[in-house]
């Protein structure tokens, strides 16, 4: 399985493992032509990979307007210390279960999917953009 998390907070799970073309299309910004969504992977906790638009901050505008910030995806990256505290994720993202011994992308385990699904529903504490999330009770 794999999962997607849109900027608006919409979370969906999908069967199988996404192809490169599916990843590129999902993260593609509206300004980019089909097939031009360059993907970048960010390693998160628990062997989860988060895929995002490598050029997201630039194709959405520099600096990217707040309505394109993916706050929940940013929370995942901050929790894993995968990006600087002042950095943010822009655009829609997807999650997979890391890779196998041959470097091939694998799907999320049931436990990984449950963790991502629970975390994706977290509410930001305080003012929007505060970067403070209630993670109480969320574990793998």
Coordinates of C-alpha atoms in Angstrom, one line a residue:
X1 CA 0.0 0.0 0.0
X2 CA 0.9 3.6 -0.4
X3 CA -0.7 6.8 0.8
X4 CA -1.2 10.4 -0.3
X5 CA -1.5 13.6 1.6
X6 CA -2.7 16.7 -0.2
X7 CA -2.1 20.3 0.9
X8 CA -5.7 20.6 2.0
X9 CA -5.2 17.7 4.4
X10 CA -7.0 15.0 2.3
X11 CA -5.4 11.7 3.1
X12 CA -6.0 8.6 1.0
X13 CA -4.6 5.1 0.8
X14 CA -3.9 3.2 -2.4
X15 CA -3.2 -0.5 -3.2
X16 CA 0.1 -1.7 -4.5
X17 CA 3.3 0.3 -5.0
X18 CA 3.3 3.5 -7.0
X19 CA 5.2 3.7 -10.3
X20 CA 7.6 6.6 -11.0
X21 CA 5.0 8.0 -13.4
X22 CA 2.2 7.9 -10.7
X23 CA 4.6 9.6 -8.2
X24 CA 5.5 12.3 -10.8
X25 CA 1.9 13.0 -11.6
X26 CA 0.7 13.1 -8.0
X27 CA 3.3 15.6 -6.9
X28 CA 3.1 17.7 -10.1
X29 CA 2.2 21.3 -9.6
X30 CA -0.6 22.7 -11.7
X31 CA 1.9 24.9 -13.5
X32 CA 3.9 21.9 -14.6
X33 CA 3.2 19.9 -17.7
X34 CA 2.2 16.3 -17.3
X35 CA 5.3 14.1 -16.6
X36 CA 7.3 17.1 -15.3
X37 CA 6.7 16.5 -11.5
X38 CA 10.3 15.8 -10.4
X39 CA 10.2 13.6 -7.3
X40 CA 12.5 13.8 -4.3
X41 CA 12.4 11.4 -1.4
X42 CA 12.7 12.4 2.3
X43 CA 13.4 9.6 4.8
X44 CA 11.1 9.7 7.8
X45 CA 10.9 7.7 11.0
X46 CA 9.9 4.0 11.1
X47 CA 11.3 3.2 7.6
X48 CA 8.7 5.5 5.8
X49 CA 9.6 7.5 2.7
X50 CA 7.8 10.7 1.8
X51 CA 7.9 11.7 -1.8
X52 CA 7.5 15.3 -2.8
X53 CA 7.9 17.7 -5.7
X54 CA 11.7 18.5 -5.9
X55 CA 11.0 21.9 -7.4
X56 CA 7.8 22.6 -5.4
X57 CA 9.1 25.8 -3.7
X58 CA 10.0 27.2 -7.1
X59 CA 7.1 26.2 -9.3
X60 CA 4.6 27.5 -6.8
X61 CA 6.4 30.8 -6.5
X62 CA 9.3 32.1 -4.5
X63 CA 8.7 32.3 -1.7
X64 CA 5.9 29.8 -2.0
X65 CA 2.5 31.3 -0.9
X66 CA 1.2 29.7 2.4
X67 CA -1.8 28.2 0.7
X68 CA 0.6 25.7 -1.0
X69 CA 2.5 24.8 2.2
X70 CA 1.7 21.2 3.2
X71 CA 1.7 21.7 7.0
X72 CA 1.2 18.0 7.9
X73 CA 3.9 16.9 5.5
X74 CA 6.2 19.5 7.1
X75 CA 5.3 18.1 10.5
X76 CA 6.5 14.6 9.4
X77 CA 9.7 16.0 8.0
X78 CA 10.4 18.1 11.2
X79 CA 9.7 15.2 13.4
X80 CA 12.3 13.1 11.6
X81 CA 14.7 16.1 11.5
X82 CA 14.8 15.6 7.8
X83 CA 14.6 19.3 7.0
X84 CA 15.7 22.5 8.8
X85 CA 13.3 23.8 11.4
X86 CA 12.7 26.9 9.3
X87 CA 12.0 24.8 6.1
X88 CA 8.6 23.7 4.9
X89 CA 7.2 21.1 2.4
X90 CA 5.3 22.6 -0.5
X91 CA 2.7 20.7 -2.5
X92 CA 1.1 17.3 -2.3
X93 CA 3.2 14.3 -1.0
X94 CA 2.9 10.5 -1.0
X95 CA 4.3 7.9 1.4
X96 CA 5.8 4.5 0.7
X97 CA 7.5 1.9 3.0
X98 CA 11.1 2.6 2.1
X99 CA 13.0 0.2 -0.1
X100 CA 14.1 -3.4 -0.3
X101 CA 17.6 -4.9 -0.5
X102 CA 17.7 -4.3 -4.2
X103 CA 16.8 -0.6 -3.8
X104 CA 13.2 -1.0 -5.1
X105 CA 10.4 1.0 -3.5
X106 CA 8.1 -1.1 -1.3
X107 CA 4.6 -0.5 0.0
X108 CA 3.7 0.6 3.5
X109 CA 3.2 -2.1 6.1
X110 CA -0.1 -2.1 8.0
X111 CA 1.7 -0.5 11.0
X112 CA 3.4 2.2 8.8
X113 CA 0.1 3.0 7.2
X114 CA -1.7 3.3 10.5
X115 CA 1.0 5.6 11.8
X116 CA 0.9 7.9 8.7
X117 CA -2.9 7.9 8.8
X118 CA -3.1 8.8 12.5
X119 CA -0.4 11.5 12.2
X120 CA -2.0 13.0 9.1
X121 CA -5.1 13.7 11.2
X122 CA -3.2 15.6 13.8
X123 CA -4.3 19.1 14.6
X124 CA -1.9 22.0 14.8
X125 CA -1.8 23.6 18.3
X126 CA -1.9 27.3 18.4
X127 CA -2.0 29.6 15.4
X128 CA -1.8 28.2 11.9
X129 CA 1.9 27.9 11.0
X130 CA 3.0 27.5 14.6
X131 CA 4.6 24.1 13.8
X132 CA 3.4 22.7 17.1
X133 CA 1.4 19.5 16.7
X134 CA -0.4 17.3 19.2
X135 CA 1.3 13.9 18.7
X136 CA -0.1 12.4 22.0
X137 CA -1.0 8.8 21.5
X138 CA 0.6 8.4 18.1
X139 CA 3.0 5.5 17.8
X140 CA 4.0 2.8 15.5

